[in-house]
Coordinates of C-alpha atoms in Angstrom, one line a residue:
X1 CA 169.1 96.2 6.7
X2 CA 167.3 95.9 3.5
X3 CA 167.4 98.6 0.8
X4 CA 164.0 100.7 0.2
X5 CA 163.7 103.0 -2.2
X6 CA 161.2 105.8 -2.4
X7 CA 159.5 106.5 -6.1
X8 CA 158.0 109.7 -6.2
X9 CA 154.3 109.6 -7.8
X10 CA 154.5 111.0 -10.9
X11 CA 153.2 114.8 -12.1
X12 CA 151.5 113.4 -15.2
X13 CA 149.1 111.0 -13.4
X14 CA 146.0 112.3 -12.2
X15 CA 143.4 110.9 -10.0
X16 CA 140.1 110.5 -12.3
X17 CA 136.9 110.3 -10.8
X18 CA 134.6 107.8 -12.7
X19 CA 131.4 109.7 -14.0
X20 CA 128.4 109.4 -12.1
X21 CA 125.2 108.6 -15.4
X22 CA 122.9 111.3 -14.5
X23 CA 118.9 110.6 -16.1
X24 CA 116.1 113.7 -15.3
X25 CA 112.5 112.6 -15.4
X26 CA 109.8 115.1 -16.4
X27 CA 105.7 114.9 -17.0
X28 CA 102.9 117.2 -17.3
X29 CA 99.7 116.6 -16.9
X30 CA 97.3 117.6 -19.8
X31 CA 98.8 118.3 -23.6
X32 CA 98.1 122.1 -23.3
X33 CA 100.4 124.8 -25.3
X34 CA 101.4 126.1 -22.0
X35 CA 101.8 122.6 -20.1
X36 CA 103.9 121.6 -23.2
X37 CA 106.2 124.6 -23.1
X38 CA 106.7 123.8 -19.6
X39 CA 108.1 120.4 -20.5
X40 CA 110.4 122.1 -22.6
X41 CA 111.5 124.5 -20.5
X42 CA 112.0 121.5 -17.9
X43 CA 113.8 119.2 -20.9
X44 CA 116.3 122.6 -21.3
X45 CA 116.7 123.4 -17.6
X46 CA 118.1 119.5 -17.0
X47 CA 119.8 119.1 -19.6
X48 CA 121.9 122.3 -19.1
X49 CA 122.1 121.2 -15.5
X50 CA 123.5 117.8 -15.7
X51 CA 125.8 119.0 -18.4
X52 CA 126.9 121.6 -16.3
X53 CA 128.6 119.3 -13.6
X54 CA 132.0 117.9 -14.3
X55 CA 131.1 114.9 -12.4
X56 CA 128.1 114.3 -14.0
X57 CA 127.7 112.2 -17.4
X58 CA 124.2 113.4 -18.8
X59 CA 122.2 109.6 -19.9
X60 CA 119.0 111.0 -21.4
X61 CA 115.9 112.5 -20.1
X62 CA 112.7 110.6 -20.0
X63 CA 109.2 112.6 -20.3
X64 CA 105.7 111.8 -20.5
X65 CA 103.3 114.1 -22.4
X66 CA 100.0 114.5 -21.3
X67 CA 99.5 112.0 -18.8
X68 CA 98.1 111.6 -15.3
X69 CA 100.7 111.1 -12.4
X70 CA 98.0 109.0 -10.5
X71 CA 98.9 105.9 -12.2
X72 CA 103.0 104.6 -12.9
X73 CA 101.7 101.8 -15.3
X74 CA 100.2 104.3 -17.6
X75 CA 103.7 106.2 -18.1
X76 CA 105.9 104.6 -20.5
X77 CA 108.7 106.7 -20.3
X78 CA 108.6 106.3 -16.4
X79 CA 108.2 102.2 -16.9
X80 CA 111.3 103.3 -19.9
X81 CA 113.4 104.2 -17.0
X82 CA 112.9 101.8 -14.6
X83 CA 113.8 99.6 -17.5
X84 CA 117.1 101.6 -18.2
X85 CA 117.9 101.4 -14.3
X86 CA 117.7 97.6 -14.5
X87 CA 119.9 97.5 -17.0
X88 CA 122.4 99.0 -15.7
X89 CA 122.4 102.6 -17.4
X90 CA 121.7 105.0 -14.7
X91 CA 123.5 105.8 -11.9
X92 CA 121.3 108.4 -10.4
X93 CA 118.0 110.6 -11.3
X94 CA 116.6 114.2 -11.0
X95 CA 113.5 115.0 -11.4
X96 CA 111.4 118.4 -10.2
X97 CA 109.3 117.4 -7.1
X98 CA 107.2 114.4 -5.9
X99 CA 103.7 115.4 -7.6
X100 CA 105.8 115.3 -10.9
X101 CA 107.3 111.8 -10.3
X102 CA 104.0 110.4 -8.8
X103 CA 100.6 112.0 -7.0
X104 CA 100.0 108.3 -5.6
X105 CA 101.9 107.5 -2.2
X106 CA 102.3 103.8 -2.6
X107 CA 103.2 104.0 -5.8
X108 CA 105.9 106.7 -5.2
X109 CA 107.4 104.6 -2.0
X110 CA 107.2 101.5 -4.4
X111 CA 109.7 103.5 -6.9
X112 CA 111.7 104.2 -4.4
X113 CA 112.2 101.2 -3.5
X114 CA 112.8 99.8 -6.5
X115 CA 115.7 102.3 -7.2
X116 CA 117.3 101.9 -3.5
X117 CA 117.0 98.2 -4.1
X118 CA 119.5 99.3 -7.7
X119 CA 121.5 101.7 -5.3
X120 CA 120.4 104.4 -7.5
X121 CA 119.2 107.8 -5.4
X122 CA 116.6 109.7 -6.5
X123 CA 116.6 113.7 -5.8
X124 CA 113.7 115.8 -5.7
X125 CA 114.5 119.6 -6.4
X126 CA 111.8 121.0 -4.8
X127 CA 111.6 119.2 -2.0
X128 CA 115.6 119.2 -1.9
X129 CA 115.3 115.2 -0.9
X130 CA 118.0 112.8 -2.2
X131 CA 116.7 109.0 -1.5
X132 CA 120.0 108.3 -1.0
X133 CA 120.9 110.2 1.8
X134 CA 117.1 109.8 3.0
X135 CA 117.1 108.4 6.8
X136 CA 113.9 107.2 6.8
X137 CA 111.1 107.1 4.5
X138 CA 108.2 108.5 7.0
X139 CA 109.2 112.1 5.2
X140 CA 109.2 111.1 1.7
X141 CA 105.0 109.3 2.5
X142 CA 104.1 112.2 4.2
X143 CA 104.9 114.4 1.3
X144 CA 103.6 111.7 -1.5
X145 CA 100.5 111.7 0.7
X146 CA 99.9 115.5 0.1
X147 CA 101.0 115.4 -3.7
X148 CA 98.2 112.2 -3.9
X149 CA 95.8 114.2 -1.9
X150 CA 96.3 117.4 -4.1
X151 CA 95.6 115.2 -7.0
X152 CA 92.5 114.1 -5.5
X153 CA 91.4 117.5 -4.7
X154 CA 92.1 118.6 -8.1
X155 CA 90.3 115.8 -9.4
X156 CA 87.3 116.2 -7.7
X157 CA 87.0 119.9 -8.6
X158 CA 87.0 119.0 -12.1
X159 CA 84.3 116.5 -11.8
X160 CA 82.3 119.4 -10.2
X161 CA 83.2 121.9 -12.6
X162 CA 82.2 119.2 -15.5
X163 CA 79.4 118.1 -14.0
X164 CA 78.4 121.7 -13.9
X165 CA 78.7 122.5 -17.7
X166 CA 77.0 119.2 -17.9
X167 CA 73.7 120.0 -16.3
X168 CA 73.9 123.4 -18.1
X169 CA 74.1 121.9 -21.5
X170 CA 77.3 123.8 -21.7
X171 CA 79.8 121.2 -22.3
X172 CA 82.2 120.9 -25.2
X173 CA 82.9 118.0 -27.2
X174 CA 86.0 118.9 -28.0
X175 CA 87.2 115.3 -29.9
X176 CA 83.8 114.6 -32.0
X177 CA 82.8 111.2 -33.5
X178 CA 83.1 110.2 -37.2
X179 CA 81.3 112.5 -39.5
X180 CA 81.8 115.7 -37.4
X181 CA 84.5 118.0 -36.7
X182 CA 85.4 120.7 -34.0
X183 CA 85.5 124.1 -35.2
X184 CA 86.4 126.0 -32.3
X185 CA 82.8 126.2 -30.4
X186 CA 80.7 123.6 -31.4
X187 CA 80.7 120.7 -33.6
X188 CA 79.5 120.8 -37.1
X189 CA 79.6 118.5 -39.7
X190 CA 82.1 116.9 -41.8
X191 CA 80.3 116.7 -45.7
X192 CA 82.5 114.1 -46.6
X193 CA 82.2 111.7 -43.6
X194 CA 78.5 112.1 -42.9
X195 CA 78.0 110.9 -46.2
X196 CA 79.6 107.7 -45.4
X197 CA 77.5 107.5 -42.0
X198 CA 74.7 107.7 -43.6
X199 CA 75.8 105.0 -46.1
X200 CA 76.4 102.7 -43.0
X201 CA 73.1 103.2 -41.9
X202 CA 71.0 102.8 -44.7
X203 CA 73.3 99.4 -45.0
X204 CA 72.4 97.9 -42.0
X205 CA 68.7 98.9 -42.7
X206 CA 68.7 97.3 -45.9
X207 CA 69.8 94.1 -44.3
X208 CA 73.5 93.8 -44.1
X209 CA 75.5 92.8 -41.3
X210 CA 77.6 94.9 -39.4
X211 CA 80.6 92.8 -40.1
X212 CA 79.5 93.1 -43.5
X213 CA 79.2 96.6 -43.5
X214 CA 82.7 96.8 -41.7
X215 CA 84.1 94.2 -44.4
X216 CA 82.6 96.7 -47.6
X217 CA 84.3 100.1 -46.6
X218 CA 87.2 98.2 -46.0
X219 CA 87.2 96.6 -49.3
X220 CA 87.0 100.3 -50.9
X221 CA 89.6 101.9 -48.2
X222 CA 87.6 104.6 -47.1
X223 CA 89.7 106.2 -44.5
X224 CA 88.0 105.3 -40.7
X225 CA 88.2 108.2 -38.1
X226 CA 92.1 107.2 -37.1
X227 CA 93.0 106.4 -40.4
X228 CA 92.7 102.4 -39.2
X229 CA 90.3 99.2 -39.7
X230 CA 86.8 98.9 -39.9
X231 CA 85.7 96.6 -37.4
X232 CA 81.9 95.0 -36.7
X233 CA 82.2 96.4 -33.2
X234 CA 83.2 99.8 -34.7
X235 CA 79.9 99.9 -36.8
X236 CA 77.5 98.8 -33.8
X237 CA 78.8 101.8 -31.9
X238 CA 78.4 104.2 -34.5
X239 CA 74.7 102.9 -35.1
X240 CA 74.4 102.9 -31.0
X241 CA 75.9 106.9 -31.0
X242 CA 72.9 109.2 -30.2
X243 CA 75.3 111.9 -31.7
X244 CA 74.1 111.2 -35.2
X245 CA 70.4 112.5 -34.6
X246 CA 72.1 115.7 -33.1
X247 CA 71.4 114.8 -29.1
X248 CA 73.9 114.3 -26.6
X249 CA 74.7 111.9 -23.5
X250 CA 76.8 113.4 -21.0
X251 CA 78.5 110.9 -18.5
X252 CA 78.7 107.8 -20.4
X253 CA 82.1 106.6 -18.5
X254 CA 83.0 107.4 -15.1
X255 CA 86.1 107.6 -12.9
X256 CA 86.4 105.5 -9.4
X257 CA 88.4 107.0 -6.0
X258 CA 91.5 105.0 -7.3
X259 CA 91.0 106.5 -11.2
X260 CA 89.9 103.9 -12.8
X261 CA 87.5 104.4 -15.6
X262 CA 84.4 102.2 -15.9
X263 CA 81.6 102.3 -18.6
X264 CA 78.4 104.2 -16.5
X265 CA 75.6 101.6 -16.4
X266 CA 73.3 103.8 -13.8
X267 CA 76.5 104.2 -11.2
X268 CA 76.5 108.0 -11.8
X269 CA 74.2 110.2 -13.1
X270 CA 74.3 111.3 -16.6
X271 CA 73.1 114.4 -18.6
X272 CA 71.2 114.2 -22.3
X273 CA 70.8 117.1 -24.3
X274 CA 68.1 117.6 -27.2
X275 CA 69.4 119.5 -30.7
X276 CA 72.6 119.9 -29.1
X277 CA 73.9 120.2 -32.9
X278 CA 72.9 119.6 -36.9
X279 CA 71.5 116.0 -37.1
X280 CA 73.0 113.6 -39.8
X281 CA 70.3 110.3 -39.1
X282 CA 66.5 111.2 -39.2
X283 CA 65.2 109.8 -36.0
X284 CA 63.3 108.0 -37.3
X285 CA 66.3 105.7 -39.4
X286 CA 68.1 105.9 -35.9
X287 CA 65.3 103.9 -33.8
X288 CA 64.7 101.7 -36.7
X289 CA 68.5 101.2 -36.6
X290 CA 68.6 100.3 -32.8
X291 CA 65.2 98.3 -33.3
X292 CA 66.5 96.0 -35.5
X293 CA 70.0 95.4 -33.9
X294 CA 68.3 94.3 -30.7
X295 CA 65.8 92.0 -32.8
X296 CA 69.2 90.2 -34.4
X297 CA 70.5 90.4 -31.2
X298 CA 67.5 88.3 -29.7
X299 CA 67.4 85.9 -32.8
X300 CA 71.0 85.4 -31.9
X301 CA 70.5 84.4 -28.4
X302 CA 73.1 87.7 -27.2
X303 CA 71.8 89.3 -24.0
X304 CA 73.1 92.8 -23.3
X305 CA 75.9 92.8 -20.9
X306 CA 77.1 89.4 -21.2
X307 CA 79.8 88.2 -23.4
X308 CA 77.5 89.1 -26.7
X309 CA 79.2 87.7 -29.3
X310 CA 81.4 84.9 -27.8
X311 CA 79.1 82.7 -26.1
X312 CA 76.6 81.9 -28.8
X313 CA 77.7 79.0 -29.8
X314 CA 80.0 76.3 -28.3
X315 CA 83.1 77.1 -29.9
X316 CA 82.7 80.7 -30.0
X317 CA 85.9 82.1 -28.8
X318 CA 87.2 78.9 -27.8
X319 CA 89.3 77.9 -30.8
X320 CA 92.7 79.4 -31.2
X321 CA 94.5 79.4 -34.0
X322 CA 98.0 77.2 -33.8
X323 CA 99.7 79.2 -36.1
X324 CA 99.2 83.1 -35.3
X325 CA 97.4 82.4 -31.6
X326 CA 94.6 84.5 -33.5
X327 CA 90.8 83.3 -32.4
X328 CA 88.5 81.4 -35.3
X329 CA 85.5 82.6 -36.2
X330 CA 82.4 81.1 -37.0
X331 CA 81.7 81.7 -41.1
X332 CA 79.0 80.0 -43.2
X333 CA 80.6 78.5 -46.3
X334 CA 78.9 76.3 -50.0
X335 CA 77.1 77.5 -52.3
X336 CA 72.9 77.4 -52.8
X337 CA 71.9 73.8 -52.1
X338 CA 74.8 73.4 -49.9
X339 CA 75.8 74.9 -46.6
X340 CA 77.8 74.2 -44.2
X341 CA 79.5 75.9 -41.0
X342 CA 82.9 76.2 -41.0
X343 CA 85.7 78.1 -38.6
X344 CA 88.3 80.4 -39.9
X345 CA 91.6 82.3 -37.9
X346 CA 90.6 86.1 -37.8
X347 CA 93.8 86.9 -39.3
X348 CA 93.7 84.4 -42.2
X349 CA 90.2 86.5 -43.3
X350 CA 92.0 89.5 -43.0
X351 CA 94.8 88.5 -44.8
X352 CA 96.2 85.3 -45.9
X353 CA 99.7 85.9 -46.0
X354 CA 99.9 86.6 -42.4
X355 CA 98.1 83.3 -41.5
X356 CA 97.9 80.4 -43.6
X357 CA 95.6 78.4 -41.8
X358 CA 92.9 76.8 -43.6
X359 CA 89.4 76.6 -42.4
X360 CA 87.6 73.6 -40.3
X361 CA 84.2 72.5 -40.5
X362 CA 82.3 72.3 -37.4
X363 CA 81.3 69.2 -37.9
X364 CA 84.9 68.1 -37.5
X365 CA 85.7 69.3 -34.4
X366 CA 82.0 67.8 -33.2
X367 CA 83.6 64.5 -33.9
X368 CA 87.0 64.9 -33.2
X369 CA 85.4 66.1 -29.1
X370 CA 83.0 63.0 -29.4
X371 CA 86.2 60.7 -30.0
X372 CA 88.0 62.1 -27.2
X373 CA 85.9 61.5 -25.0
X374 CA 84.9 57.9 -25.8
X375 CA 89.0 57.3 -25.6
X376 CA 88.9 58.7 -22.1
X377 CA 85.9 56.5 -21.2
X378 CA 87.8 53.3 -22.8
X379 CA 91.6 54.1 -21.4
X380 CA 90.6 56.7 -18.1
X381 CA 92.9 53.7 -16.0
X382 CA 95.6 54.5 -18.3
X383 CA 95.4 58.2 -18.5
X384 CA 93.4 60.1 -16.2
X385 CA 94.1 57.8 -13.3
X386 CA 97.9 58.3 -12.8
X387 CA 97.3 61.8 -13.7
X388 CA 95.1 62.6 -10.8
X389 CA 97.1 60.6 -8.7
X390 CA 100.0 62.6 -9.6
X391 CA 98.3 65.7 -9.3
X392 CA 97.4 64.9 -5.1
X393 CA 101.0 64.9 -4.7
X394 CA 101.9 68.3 -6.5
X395 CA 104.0 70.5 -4.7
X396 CA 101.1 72.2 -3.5
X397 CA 101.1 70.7 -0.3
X398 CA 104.8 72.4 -0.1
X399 CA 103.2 76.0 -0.6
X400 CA 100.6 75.3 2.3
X401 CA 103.3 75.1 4.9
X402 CA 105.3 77.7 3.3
X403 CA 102.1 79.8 3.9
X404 CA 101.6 78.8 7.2
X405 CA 106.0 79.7 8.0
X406 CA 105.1 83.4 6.4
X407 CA 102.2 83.9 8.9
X408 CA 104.2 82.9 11.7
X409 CA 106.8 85.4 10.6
X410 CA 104.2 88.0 10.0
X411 CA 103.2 87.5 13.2
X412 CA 107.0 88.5 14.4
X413 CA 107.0 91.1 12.9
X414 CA 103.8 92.8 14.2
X415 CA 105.5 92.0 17.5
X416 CA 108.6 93.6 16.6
X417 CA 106.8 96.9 15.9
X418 CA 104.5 96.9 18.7
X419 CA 108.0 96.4 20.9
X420 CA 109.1 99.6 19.2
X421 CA 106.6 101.6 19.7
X422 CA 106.5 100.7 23.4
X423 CA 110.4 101.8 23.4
X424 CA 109.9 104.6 21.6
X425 CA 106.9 105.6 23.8
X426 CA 109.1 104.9 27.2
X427 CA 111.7 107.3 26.0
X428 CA 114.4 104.5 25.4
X429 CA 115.0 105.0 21.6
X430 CA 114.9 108.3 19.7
X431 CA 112.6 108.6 16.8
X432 CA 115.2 108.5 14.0
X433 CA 115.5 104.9 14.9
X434 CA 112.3 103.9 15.4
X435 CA 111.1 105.9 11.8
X436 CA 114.2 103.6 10.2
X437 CA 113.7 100.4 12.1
X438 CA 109.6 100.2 11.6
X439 CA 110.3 101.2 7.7
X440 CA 112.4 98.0 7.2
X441 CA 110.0 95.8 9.2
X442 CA 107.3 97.3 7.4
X443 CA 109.3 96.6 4.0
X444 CA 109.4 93.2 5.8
X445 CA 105.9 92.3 6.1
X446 CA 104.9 93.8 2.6
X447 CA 107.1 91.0 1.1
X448 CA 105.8 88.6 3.1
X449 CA 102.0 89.6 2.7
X450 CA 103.0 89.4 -1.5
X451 CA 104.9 86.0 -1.3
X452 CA 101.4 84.7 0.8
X453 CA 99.2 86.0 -2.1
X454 CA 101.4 84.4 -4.6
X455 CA 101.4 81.2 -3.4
X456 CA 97.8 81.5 -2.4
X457 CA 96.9 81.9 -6.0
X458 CA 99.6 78.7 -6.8
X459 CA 97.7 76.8 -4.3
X460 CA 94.5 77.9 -5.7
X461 CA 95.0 77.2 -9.0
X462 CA 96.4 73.5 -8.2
X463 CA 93.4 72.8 -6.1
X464 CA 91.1 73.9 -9.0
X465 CA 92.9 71.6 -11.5
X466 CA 92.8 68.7 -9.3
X467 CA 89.2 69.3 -9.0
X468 CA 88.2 69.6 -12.7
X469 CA 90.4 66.2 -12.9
X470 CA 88.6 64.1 -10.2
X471 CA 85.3 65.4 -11.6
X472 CA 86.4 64.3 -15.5
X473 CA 87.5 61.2 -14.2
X474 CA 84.4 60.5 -11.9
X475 CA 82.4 61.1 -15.4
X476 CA 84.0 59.1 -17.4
X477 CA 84.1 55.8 -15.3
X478 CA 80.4 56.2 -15.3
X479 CA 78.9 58.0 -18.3
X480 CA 77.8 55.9 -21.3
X481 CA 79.2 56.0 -24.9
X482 CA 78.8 59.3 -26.4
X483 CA 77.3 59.3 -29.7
X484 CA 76.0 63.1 -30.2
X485 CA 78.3 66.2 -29.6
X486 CA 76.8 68.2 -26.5
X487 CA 77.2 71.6 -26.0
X488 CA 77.2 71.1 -22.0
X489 CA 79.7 68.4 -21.7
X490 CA 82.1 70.6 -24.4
X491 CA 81.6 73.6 -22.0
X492 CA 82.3 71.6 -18.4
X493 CA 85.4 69.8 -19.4
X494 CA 87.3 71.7 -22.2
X495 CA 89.1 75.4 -21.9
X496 CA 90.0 76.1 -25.4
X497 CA 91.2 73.7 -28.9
X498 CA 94.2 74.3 -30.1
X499 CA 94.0 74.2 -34.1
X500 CA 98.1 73.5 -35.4
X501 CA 96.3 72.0 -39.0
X502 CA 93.0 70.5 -40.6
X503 CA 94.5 67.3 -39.5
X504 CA 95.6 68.1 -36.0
X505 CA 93.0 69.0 -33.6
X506 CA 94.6 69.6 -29.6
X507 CA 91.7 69.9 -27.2
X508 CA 93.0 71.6 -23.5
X509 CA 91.5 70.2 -20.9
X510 CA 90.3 72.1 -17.9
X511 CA 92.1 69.6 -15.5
X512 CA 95.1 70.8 -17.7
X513 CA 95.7 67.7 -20.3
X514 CA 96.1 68.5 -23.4
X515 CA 94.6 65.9 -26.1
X516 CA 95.5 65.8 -29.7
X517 CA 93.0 63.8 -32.0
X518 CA 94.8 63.7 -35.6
X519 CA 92.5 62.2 -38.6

């Protein structure tokens, strides 16, 4: 018989538990004295709680100031998280109760997900809910549902209770614009800024340019309202503010039933005020003011509510700058006797050791469009030929079927639940399963609704292109010789130019080519 011999485990060696990384997440709502205390008192309270565990290794806490719940792309330090998760540094998160990690269901579910897809649980205090432990996820929506609900309700009473103080005239404008200041009631005027409003306006009524005007108090740094960049668009809402002649428009934004802010263009009502407050502007310089910016807007062919600026001429917004991926814009440049148009990178005017890219006439990149084209008339057998050829047999054809296989399996799947429900309704499974089993083929179909959309938009945008090809190509065999540049043909068969020198000049075609004319 062979010899064994017992070794006694030794005294000295203890069993140690690895440490699980604990991270608490934390958010209140508005920026309040009392809201903020209560995110410090939170910060305290986890902080001493993870520490307090001997099998707990405390990784941080993550906590967003003064911002809505409704949304999870306007939280950084929630999107800072995730991010952390991901890679790897958290093993597990606290946080006080559902409203405070979302108020929006699908959102909160989605996060969930997310985190059980890391197999890292998430437990509400409140609630007393660990995600990792959670059976099925029906609980979890249910309570999301009321925190999203309660946010809605709270929402709407606000509205009311602002629209309230707005037909009343009793609303405060608690973050004023340039040249005024909040002292606790009302607003009143700031000396020193007013005097530069009132600068700006009898600029622009003299005959400068709002760029102009934007270019001049940047040129003698006087300090904007954040401290920041004069900008053209800056001064033409400043001259467009009613606030300057003492009145007041209430409701010039409003909020949508998923929170999404939009600009009020007759959608809700809104509420002006007379002499709400001292006046900077005379009325009269104000509706001169607006007077002539609509008469330069006319002469400049810009018609409110379209793309204003960048569709007034061809190459308005369309020329990209190879070197910062800045836009050019459109400058006049010679002296008396001699003018000519020219394009220049927005960053290079601003400042020239950030971009070095030199200016372009116009007339260059007229020609340079006009040569293009005339190669693709002369060589379209060469180029645009093969190309659509090899565009007919893209891969999209591939994303079609796949399409079609997901919509069979959706189809499965509904089946699948309906079969469910039918057992669950006869008594023959208990509703633990069924809550667990319709989740996961509800997880199911949600990734197969997505992977449908996505390719839907992949089949989309390869039918387009091959579109915008056969149409170049059915030009070209056809059209005649082009001598002049036209606006038309620029606008139908090019997406941007790509600028990488004076010398090098890539057009992008619609039909995705990309042609480089070098001189």
């Amino acid at each position: 018989m062979k010899k064994v011999t017992k070794i006694a485990k030794s005294q000295n060696v203890e069993n140690k538990k690895e440490k699980i990384r604990v991270a608490a997440y934390c958010r209140v709502s508005t920026s309040s004295d009392a809201q903020l205390e209560s995110l410090e008192a939170q910060k305290v309270h986890y902080e001493n709680y993870i520490n307090s565990r001997d099998d707990w290794q405390f990784a941080g806490i993550y906590y967003d100031e003064g911002i809505t719940g409704t949304k999870k792309d306007k939280r950084p330090e929630l999107l800072r998280l995730m991010d952390d998760c991901k890679a790897g540094k958290i093993d597990f998160i606290v946080t006080k109760s559902i409203s405070r990690f979302s108020r929006n269901t699908m959102d909160c579910l989605e996060l969930v997900r997310d985190l059980q897809a890391l197999h890292i649980p998430l437990y509400f205090e409140k609630e007393n809910i660990n995600t990792g432990s959670m059976k099925s996820e029906l609980f979890l929506s249910l309570l999301s549902t009321l925190a999203e609900n309660e946010s809605v309700s709270i929402s709407e009473n606000s509205k009311w209770s602002i629209q309230k103080r707005f037909e009343n005239g009793t609303f405060k404008i608690s973050y004023p614009p340039y040249g005024y200041v909040w002292d606790g009631e009302q607003m009143v005027i700031n000396p020193e800024q007013a005097t530069v409003v009132q600068k700006i306006f009898a600029m622009l009524l003299s005959g400068k340019s709002t760029q102009a005007i934007a270019d001049d108090l940047n040129q003698r740094s006087v300090a904007s309202k954040r401290s920041g960049h004069w900008t053209a668009t800056t001064i033409r809402d400043m001259i467009s503010n009613e606030k300057y002649v003492g009145d007041c428009l209430f409701q010039k934004t409003y909020s949508d039933s998923n929170f999404v802010r939009h600009n009020n263009h007759g959608e809700a009502t809104q509420y002006l005020v007379k002499d709400h407050h001292a006046a900077i502007i005379s009325r009269e310089d104000f509706t001169t003011a607006q007077r002539l910016i609509r008469q330069r807007a006319i002469e400049k062919g810009i018609i409110q509510g379209s793309e204003k600026y960048q569709n007034r001429y061809a190459f308005s917004g369309k020329v990209i700058c190879g070197e910062c991926g800045n836009t050019f814009k459109r400058r006049m440049h010679g002296y008396t006797g001699y003018k000519y148009v020219a394009w220049c990178c927005s960053t290079h005017l601003r400042n020239k050791n950030k971009c070095h890219m030199l200016f372009i006439r116009d007339e260059t990149l007229k020609q340079a469009f006009i040569i293009m084209m005339n190669k693709l008339r002369c060589f379209h057998q060469i180029i645009l030929t093969p190309y659509v050829q090899s565009l007919k047999t893209d891969p999209a054809n591939n994303s079609v079927k796949k399409i079609q296989k997901l919509h069979t399996l959706l189809a499965h799947n509904s089946e699948k639940r309906e079969t469910l429900t039918k057992l669950l309704s006869q008594g023959i499974i208990d509703s633990i399963i069924y809550n667990k089993e319709t989740n996961e083929l509800l997880f199911q179909a949600d990734a197969y609704q997505k992977n449908i959309e996505s390719l839907k938009h992949t089949v989309s945008d390869s039918m387009a292109i091959i579109t915008e090809a056969i149409n170049l190509l059915r030009f070209v065999e056809k059209a005649p010789a082009v001598t002049a540049f036209d606006p038309m043909l620029f606008e139908k068969f090019v997406d941007h130019i790509l600028i990488r020198s004076r010398n090098e000049i890539c057009f992008i075609l619609k039909c995705g080519l990309a042609l480089t004319e070098r001189r």
